[in-house]
Short mmCIF file of C-alpha atoms in Angstrom, two decimals:
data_model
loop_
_atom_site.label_atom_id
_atom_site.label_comp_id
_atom_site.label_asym_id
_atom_site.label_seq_id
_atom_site.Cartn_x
_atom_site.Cartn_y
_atom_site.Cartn_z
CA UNK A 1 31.15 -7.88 -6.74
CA UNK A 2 34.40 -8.67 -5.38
CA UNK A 3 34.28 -10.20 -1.46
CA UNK A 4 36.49 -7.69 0.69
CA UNK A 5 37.01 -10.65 3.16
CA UNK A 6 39.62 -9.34 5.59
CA UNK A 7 37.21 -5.72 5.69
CA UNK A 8 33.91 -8.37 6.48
CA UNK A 9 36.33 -10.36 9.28
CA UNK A 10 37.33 -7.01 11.09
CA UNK A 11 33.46 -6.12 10.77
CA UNK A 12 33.16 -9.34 12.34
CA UNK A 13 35.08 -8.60 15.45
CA UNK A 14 33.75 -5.70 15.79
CA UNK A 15 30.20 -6.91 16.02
CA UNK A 16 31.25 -9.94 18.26
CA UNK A 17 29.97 -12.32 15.48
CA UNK A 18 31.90 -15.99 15.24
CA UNK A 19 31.11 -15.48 11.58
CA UNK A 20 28.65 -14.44 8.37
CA UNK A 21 27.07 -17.58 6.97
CA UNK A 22 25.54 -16.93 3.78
CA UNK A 23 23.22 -20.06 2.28
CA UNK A 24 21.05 -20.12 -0.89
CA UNK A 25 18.77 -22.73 -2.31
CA UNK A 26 18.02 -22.00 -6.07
CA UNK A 27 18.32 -18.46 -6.06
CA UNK A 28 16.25 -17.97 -3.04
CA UNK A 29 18.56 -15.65 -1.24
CA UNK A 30 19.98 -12.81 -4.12
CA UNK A 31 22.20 -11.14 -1.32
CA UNK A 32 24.40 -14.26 -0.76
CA UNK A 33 24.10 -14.82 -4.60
CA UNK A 34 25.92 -11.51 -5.64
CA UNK A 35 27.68 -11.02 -2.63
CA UNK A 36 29.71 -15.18 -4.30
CA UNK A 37 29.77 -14.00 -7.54
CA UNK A 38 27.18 -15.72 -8.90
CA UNK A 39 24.34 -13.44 -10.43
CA UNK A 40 24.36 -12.95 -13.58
CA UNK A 41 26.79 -16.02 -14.52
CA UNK A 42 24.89 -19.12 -16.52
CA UNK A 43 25.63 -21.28 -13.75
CA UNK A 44 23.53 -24.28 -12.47
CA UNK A 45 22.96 -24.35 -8.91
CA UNK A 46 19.85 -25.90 -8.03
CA UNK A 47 21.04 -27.43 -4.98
CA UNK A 48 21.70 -26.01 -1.51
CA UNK A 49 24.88 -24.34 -0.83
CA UNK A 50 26.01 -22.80 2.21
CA UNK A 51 29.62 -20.19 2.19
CA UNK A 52 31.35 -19.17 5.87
CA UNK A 53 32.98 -16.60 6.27
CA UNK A 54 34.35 -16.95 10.01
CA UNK A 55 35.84 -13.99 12.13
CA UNK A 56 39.35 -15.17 12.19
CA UNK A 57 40.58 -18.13 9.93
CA UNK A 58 39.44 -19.20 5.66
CA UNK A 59 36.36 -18.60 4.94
CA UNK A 60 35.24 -22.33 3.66
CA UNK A 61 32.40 -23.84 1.54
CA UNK A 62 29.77 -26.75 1.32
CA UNK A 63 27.95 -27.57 -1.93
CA UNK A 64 26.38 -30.31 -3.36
CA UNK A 65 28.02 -33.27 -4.83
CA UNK A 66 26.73 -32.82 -8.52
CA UNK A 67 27.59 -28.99 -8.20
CA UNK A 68 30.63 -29.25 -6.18
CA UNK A 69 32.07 -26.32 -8.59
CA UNK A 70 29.64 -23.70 -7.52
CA UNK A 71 32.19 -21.76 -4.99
CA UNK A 72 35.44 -22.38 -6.94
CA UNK A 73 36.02 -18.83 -7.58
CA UNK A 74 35.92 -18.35 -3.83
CA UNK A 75 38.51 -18.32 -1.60
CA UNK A 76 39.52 -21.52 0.75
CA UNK A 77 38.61 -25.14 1.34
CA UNK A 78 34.99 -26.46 0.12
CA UNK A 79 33.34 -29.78 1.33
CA UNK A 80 30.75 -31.56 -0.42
CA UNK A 81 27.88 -33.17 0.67
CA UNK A 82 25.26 -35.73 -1.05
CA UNK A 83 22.33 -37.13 0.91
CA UNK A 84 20.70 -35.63 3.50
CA UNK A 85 22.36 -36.97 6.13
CA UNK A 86 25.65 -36.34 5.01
CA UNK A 87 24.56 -32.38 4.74
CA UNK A 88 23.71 -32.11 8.44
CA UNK A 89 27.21 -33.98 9.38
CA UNK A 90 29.26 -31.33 6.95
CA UNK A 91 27.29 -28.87 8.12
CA UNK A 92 28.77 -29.41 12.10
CA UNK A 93 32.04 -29.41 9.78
CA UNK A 94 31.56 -26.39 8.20
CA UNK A 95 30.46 -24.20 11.05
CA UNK A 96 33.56 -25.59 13.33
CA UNK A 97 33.88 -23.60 16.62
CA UNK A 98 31.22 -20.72 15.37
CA UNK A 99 28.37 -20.25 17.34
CA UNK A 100 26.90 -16.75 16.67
CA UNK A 101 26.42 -16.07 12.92
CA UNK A 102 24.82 -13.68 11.21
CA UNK A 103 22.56 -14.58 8.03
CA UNK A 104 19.90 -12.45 6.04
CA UNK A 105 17.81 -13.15 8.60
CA UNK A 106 15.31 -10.62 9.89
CA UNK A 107 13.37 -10.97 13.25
CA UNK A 108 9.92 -11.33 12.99
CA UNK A 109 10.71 -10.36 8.95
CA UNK A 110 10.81 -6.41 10.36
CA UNK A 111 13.04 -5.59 7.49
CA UNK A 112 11.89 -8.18 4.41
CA UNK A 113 14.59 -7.22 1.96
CA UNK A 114 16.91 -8.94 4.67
CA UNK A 115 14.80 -11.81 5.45
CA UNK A 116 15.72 -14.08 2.86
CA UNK A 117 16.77 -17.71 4.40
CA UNK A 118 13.73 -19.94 5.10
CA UNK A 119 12.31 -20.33 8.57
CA UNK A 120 13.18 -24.30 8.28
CA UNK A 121 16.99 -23.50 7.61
CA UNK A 122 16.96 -21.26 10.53
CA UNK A 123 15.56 -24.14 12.53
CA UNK A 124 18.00 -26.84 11.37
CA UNK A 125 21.07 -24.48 12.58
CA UNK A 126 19.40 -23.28 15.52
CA UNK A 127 19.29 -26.93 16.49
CA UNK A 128 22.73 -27.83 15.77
CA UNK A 129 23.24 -24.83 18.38
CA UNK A 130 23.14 -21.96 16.59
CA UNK A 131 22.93 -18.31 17.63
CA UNK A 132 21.88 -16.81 14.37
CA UNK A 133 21.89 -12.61 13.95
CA UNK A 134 20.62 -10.65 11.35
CA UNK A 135 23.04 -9.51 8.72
CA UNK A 136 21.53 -6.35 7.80
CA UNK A 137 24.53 -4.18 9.04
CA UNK A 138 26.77 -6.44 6.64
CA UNK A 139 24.85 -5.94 3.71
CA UNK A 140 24.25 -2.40 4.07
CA UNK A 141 28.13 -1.95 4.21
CA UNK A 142 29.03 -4.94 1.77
CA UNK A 143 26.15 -5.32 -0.66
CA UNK A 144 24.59 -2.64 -0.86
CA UNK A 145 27.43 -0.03 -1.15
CA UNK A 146 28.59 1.24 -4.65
CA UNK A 147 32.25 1.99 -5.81
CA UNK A 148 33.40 4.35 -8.07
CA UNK A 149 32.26 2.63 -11.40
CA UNK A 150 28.63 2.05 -10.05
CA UNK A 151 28.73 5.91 -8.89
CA UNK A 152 29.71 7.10 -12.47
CA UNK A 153 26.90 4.47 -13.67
CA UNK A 154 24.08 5.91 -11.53
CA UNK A 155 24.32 9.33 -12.85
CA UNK A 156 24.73 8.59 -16.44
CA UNK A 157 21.37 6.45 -16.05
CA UNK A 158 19.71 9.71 -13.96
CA UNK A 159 20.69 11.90 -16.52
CA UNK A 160 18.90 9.93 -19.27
CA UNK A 161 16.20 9.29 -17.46
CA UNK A 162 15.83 13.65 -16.70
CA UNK A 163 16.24 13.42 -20.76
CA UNK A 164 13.44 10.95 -21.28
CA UNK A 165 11.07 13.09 -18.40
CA UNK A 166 12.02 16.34 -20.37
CA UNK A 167 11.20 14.50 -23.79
CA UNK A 168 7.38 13.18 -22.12
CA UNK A 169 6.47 16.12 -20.99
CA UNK A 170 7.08 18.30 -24.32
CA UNK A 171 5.16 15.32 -25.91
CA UNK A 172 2.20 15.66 -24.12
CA UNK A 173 2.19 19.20 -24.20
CA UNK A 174 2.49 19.69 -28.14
CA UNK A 175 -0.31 17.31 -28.03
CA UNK A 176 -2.52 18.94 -26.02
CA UNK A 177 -1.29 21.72 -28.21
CA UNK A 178 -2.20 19.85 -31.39
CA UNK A 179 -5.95 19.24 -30.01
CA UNK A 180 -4.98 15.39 -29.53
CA UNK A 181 -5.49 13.54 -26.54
CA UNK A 182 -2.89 10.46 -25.58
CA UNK A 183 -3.54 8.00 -23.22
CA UNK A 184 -1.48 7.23 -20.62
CA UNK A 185 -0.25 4.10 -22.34
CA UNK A 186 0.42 5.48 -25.70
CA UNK A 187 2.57 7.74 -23.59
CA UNK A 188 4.38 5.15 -21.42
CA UNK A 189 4.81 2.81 -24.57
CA UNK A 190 6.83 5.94 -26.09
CA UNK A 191 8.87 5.68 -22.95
CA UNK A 192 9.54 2.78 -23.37
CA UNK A 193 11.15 3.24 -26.71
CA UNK A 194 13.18 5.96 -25.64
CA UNK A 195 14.48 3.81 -22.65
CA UNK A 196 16.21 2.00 -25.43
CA UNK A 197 16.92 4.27 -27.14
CA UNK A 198 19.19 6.06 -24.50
CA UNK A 199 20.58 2.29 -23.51
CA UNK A 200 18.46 1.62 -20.37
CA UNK A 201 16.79 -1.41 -19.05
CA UNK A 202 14.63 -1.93 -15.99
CA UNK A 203 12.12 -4.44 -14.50
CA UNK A 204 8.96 -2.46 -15.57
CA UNK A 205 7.67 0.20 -17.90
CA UNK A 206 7.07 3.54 -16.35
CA UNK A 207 4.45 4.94 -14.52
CA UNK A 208 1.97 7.40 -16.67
CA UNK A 209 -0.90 8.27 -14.38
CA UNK A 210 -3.51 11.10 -14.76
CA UNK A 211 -5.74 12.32 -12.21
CA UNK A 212 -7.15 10.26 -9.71
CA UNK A 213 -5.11 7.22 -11.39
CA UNK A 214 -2.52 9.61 -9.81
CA UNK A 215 -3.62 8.67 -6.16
CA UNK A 216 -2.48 4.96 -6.36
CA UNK A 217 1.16 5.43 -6.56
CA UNK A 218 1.63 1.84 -8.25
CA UNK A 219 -0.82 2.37 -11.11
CA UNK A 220 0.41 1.08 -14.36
CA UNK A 221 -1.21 2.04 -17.40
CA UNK A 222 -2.08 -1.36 -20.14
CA UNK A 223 -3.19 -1.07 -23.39
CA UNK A 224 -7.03 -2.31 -21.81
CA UNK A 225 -6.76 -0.12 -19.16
CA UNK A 226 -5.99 3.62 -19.87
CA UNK A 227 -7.47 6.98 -20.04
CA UNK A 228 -6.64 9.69 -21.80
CA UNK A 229 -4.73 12.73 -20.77
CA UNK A 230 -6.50 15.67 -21.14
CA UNK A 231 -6.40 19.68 -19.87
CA UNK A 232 -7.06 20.54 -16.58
CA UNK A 233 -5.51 17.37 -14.92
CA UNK A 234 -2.70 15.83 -13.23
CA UNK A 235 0.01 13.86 -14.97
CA UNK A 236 2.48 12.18 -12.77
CA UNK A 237 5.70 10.27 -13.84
CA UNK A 238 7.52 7.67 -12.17
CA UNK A 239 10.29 6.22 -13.98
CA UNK A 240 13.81 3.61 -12.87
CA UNK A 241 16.28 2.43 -15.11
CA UNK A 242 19.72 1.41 -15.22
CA UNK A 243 22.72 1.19 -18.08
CA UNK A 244 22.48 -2.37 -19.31
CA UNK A 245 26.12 -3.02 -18.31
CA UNK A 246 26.68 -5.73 -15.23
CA UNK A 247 26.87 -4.44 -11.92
CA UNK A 248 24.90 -1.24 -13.02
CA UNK A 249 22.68 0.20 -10.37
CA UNK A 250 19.81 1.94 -11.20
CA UNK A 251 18.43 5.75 -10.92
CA UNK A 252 14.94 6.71 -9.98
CA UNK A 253 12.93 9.78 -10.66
CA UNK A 254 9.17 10.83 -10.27
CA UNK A 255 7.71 14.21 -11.66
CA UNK A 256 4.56 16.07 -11.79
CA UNK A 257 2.94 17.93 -14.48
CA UNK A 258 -0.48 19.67 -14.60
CA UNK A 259 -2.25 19.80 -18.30
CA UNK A 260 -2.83 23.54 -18.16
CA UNK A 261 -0.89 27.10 -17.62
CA UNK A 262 -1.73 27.09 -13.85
CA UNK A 263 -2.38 24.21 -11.77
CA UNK A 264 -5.19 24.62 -9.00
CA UNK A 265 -4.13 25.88 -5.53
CA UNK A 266 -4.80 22.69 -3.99
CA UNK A 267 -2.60 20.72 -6.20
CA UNK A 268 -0.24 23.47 -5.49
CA UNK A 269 -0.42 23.34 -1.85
CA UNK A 270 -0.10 19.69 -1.83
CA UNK A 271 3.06 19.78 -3.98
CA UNK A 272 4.71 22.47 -1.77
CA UNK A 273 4.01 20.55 1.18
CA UNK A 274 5.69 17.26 0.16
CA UNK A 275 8.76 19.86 -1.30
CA UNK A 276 9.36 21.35 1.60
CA UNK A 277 9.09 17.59 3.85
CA UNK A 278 11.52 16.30 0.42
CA UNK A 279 14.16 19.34 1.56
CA UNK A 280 14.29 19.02 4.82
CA UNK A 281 15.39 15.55 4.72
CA UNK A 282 17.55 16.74 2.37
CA UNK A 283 18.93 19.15 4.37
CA UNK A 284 19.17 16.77 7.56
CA UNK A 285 20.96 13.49 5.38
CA UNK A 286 23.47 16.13 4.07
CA UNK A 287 24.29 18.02 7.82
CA UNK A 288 24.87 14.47 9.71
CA UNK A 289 27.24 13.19 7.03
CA UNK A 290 28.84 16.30 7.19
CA UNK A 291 29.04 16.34 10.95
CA UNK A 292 29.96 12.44 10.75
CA UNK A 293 26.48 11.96 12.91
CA UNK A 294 25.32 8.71 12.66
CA UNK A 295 21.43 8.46 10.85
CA UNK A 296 19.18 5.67 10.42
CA UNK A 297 16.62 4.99 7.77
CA UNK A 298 13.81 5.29 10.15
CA UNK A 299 14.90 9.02 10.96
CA UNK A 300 14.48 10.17 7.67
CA UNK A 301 10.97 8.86 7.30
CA UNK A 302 10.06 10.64 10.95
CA UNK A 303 11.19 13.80 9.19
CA UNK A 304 9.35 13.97 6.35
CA UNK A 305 6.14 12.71 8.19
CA UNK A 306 6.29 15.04 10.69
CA UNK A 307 6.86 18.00 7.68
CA UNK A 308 3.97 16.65 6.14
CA UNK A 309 1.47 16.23 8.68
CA UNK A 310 2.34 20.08 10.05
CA UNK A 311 1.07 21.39 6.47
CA UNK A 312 -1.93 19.34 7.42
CA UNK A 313 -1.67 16.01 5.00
CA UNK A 314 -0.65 13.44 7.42
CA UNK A 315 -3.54 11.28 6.91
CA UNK A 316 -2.73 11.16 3.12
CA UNK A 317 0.76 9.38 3.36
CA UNK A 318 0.44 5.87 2.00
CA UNK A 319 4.11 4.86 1.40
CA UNK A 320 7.68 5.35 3.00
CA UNK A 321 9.79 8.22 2.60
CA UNK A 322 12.63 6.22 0.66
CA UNK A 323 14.32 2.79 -0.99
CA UNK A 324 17.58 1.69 -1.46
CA UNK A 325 19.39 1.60 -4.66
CA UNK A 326 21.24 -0.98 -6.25
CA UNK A 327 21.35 -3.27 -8.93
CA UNK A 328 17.75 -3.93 -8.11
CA UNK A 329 15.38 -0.69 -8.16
CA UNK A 330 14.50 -1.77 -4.72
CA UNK A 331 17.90 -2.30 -2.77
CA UNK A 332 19.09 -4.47 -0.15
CA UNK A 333 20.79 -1.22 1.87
CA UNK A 334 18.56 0.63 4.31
CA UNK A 335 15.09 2.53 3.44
CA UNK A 336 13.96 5.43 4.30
CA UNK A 337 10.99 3.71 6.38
CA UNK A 338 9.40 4.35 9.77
CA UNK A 339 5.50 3.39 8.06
CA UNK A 340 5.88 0.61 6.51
CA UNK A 341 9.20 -1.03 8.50
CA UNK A 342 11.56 0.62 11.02
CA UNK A 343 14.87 0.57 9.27
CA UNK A 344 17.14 1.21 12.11
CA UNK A 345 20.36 0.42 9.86
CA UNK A 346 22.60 3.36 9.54
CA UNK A 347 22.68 5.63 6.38
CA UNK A 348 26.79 4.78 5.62
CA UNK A 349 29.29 6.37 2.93
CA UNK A 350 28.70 4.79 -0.08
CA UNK A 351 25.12 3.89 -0.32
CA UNK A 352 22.55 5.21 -2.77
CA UNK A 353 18.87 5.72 -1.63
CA UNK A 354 15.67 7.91 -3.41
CA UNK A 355 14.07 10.74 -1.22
CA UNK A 356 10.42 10.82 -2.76
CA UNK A 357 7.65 12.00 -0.33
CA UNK A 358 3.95 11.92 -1.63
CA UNK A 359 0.44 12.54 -0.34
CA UNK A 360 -2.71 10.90 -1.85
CA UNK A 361 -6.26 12.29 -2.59
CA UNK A 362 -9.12 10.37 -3.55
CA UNK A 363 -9.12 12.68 -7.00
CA UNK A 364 -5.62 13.13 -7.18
CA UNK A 365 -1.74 12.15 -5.79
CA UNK A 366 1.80 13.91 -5.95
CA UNK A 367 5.16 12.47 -5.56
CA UNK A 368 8.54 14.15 -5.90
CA UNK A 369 11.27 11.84 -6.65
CA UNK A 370 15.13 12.71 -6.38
CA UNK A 371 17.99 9.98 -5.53
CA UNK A 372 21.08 10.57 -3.27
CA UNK A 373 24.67 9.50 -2.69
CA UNK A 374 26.57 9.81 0.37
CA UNK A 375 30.63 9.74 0.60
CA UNK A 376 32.63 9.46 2.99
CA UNK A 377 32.58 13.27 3.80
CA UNK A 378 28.95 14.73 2.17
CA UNK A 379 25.73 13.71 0.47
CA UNK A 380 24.55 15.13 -2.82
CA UNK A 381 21.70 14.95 -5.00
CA UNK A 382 21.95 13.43 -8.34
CA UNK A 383 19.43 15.44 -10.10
CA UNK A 384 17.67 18.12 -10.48
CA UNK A 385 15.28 18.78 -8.20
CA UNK A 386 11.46 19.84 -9.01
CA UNK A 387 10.35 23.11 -7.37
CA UNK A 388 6.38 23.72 -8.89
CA UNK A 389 4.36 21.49 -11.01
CA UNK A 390 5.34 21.94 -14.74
CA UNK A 391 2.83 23.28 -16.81
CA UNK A 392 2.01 21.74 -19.58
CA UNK A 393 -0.55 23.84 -21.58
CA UNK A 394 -0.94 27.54 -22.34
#
């Protein structure tokens, strides 16, 4: 990722910040790690470093000593510090005439994803007279955006992953077909296979869950702890991946089947409900962009709740509405979250998030899954969208 510094300066000014200080200690803080250049590369840096990027003026550096080549590919003057002491005095150096930075910093850790420096770190500056603000505006527009490349990325990883869902359900359902059985991890370990198969990677196997394995919506199958998929029962899917290329952000889909020809009304009714709450906000991302209305994270969440507890489920939501995307399944942009978090960042061109409302019964749980992109001008899905459970027996 390529530091637009004169864009983050006027963002800056804008936001009446002296300057964005970002600071990592051995990979403790990701966002300042991409946002220099540095994830992914075999570099050592096991020692703190600290980059400034003031409002007006070079942006300038401090590392350590015996890594003193950690910012090199960043722009303007770096100092170097070795004991402790010396760190605190470059520090005063570093920071010159700022006063009000922001860092990922997140009051009270409302927004986790942003709270990444330590609570001493914060101390230390706040000593040395310090106004410190949370960067989560900055990120959204800096880190967590995609360009054209990571668009084109996204949906060739969505459509393999529709290809893979496609290929899982036919397998279960000549199965069932067959008179076999599968469990749910024979099935995900099949997955699997086809996620290389197609060129994918991701930080977990999918999620095959049957029945009331359905109602915990992180259940992960094992090889000592599966049951078998059988007729008359729920299957769900959830399954993220992304092309194993660098800077590749990743796609995320969920999908529900029902192992006979018609599912029961109530798994019916509980799919249409979360449907209708997953259009709506749909509906509502896609009219604000197109109106250039601002909307926040937290909005989207209200919407969907509020859908869902009018069709008389709201006592079955467990989760938020909606993640970030990025290079991580789980992005650093805003969420889709009044529940868990109130994400009061905006929704702003360029950012990728999933949609994916679900409701939870003790013997049972449905999801539906579908990712979005928003330009500069409109917001569009990036897959198909699921309408009625698929059948997946005659």
């Amino acid at each position: 990722m390529q530091l637009d510094i004169q864009a983050i300066q006027a963002a800056l000014r804008a936001d009446r910040l002296d300057g964005w200080l970002l600071y990592d200690f051995n990979g403790s803080n990701p966002i300042a790690k991409r946002l220099a250049g540095l994830s992914g590369k075999k570099i050592l840096a096991s020692r703190r470093w600290y980059y400034l990027i003031p409002a007006t003026g070079q942006p300038r550096g401090l590392v350590h000593a015996i890594e003193r080549h950690t910012l090199d590919e960043l722009p303007g003057e770096k100092f170097i510090y070795l004991e402790r002491e010396t760190l605190e005095k470059q520090l005063k150096i570093l920071l010159g005439s700022c006063r009000h930075v922001a860092m990922e910093y997140s009051p009270e850790c409302a927004i986790p994803y942003i709270s990444r420096v330590d609570a001493g770190t914060i101390e230390l500056l706040r000593r040395l007279g310090i106004n410190i603000s949370s960067s989560g505006d900055l990120v959204q527009r800096f880190e967590a955006s995609w360009d054209a490349k990571m668009l084109t990325q996204h949906q060739a990883a969505s459509e393999r992953l529709y290809r893979i869902k496609d290929r899982t359900f036919e397998t279960i359902r000549n199965a069932i077909r067959d008179g076999h059985e599968p469990t749910e991890y024979e099935i995900q370990q099949q997955m699997v296979s086809w996620f290389k198969e197609e060129g994918l990677i991701s930080d977990s196997a999918p999620v095959v869950a049957t029945q009331e394995h359905s109602a915990s919506p992180h259940y992960m199958p094992s090889a000592t702890s599966s049951r078998a998929i059988c007729r008359d029962q729920v299957v769900l899917l959830d399954l993220w991946g992304k092309l194993d290329e660098p800077g590749a952000v990743f796609a995320d889909i969920t999908w529900v089947g029902y192992v006979g020809a018609q599912p029961p009304s109530e798994v019916c009714q509980a799919f249409e409900a979360i449907r209708l709450a997953r259009d709506e906000a749909v509906s509502t991302v896609q009219s604000a962009v197109r109106k250039g209305r601002d909307l926040r994270g937290w909005e989207i969440d209200q919407i969907t709740s509020r859908a869902i507890d009018r069709a008389g489920y709201g006592n079955r939501i467990l989760h938020r509405t909606g993640h970030s995307l990025g290079e991580e399944v789980h992005g650093n942009g805003a969420h889709l979250d009044n529940y868990e978090t109130r994400d009061e960042r905006r929704i702003l061109p360029g950012t990728g998030f999933t949609i994916e409302p679900g409701i939870y019964f003790e013997s049972f749980g449905v999801r539906t899954e579908i990712n979005m992109y928003v330009s500069e001008n409109d917001a569009t899905v990036t897959g198909p969208l699921q309408t009625t459970v698929t059948a997946l027996a005659e």
